[in-house]
């Protein structure tokens, strides 16, 4: 049997050699041949050169790579890697050893123990200790919000470290949307998934590619891709406010008839106007975000562009 390792790499020249070592250390425990599918996501350091060298130096190994024409993001890289993989089982993992290769034998056992009970082994980390507190706070808030709003479950702390059967990989590949959110897609396609937990591991070398804003955009993207409930919320708010202002109007008319209106109430008017204006803009903004997604989706843009491959 063949197990494909799909590894997105963006400026990972320092981490890659460590990754190869760590995999070499566990491969004896996996009863399959390995195929390496690296995706160089437009790295600006020596990652591509390193990948070329890996292929050249180890002709006995089944190593392939594609290199993108620019940085398309991890989601696109994962997609390209899954397309490239030929294995009966495919595992997606980061190059920085934050997805510990030492878990691979256990994942492999679970999937291939002959009972066919699971199609996928997914992993989640159980703590966020090494993270800045503010980042953990927003991460938690994100998972709470999205799971309230969406019927597709997005597991808190889930990593993109998964081993999947060929059948599941085909299902994920069939979903050719441009605005990709893997955590959602993996959950949406279903199949029997076994969850493994592990302690968070520090990055082995190099730096994280995620800034706070990049993560924020990723979170918004996830919510937009997996629920339309924000649209309902803005309509609901609109109806509520119209109702309230209608009642207030009746009240004011009656009061003015009974007692007159001695004070010109412009401050309250301004407050109400700006409040309503804000809400209208918010609702338009939410609608706009969805339209933007529709726009990008209808363009049927390529998910990635390959510059070099082997
Ligand atoms: N990555 C990528 N393209 C990007 C950003 C990241 O292919 O635009 C890869 C990166 O090389 C690594 C994985 O995605 O293998 C996870 O990235 P990182 O370790 O920076 O994220 P973190 O672990 O900090 O969430
Ligand atoms: Mg990492």
PDB file of N, CA, C and O and ligand atoms in Angstrom, residues 94 96 98 159 203, ligand 2:
ATOM      1  N   UNK A  94       2.035  19.792   8.232  1.00  0.00           N
ATOM      2  CA  UNK A  94       2.913  20.953   8.094  1.00  0.00           C
ATOM      3  C   UNK A  94       4.366  20.512   8.066  1.00  0.00           C
ATOM      4  O   UNK A  94       4.713  19.460   8.580  1.00  0.00           O
ATOM      5  N   UNK A  96       6.746  22.104   9.582  1.00  0.00           N
ATOM      6  CA  UNK A  96       7.516  22.617  10.727  1.00  0.00           C
ATOM      7  C   UNK A  96       7.509  21.686  11.935  1.00  0.00           C
ATOM      8  O   UNK A  96       7.908  22.087  13.029  1.00  0.00           O
ATOM      9  N   UNK A  98       5.119  20.785  13.681  1.00  0.00           N
ATOM     10  CA  UNK A  98       4.053  21.023  14.655  1.00  0.00           C
ATOM     11  C   UNK A  98       2.983  19.939  14.529  1.00  0.00           C
ATOM     12  O   UNK A  98       2.147  19.772  15.406  1.00  0.00           O
ATOM     13  N   UNK A 159      -6.294  20.574  13.787  1.00  0.00           N
ATOM     14  CA  UNK A 159      -5.205  20.942  12.907  1.00  0.00           C
ATOM     15  C   UNK A 159      -5.508  20.392  11.521  1.00  0.00           C
ATOM     16  O   UNK A 159      -6.397  19.563  11.349  1.00  0.00           O
ATOM     17  N   UNK A 203       7.039  25.113  16.854  1.00  0.00           N
ATOM     18  CA  UNK A 203       7.632  25.046  15.526  1.00  0.00           C
ATOM     19  C   UNK A 203       9.109  24.684  15.628  1.00  0.00           C
ATOM     20  O   UNK A 203       9.821  25.216  16.485  1.00  0.00           O
TER      21      UNK A 203
HETATM   22 MG1  LIG B   2       3.367  25.890  12.261  1.00  0.00          MG
END
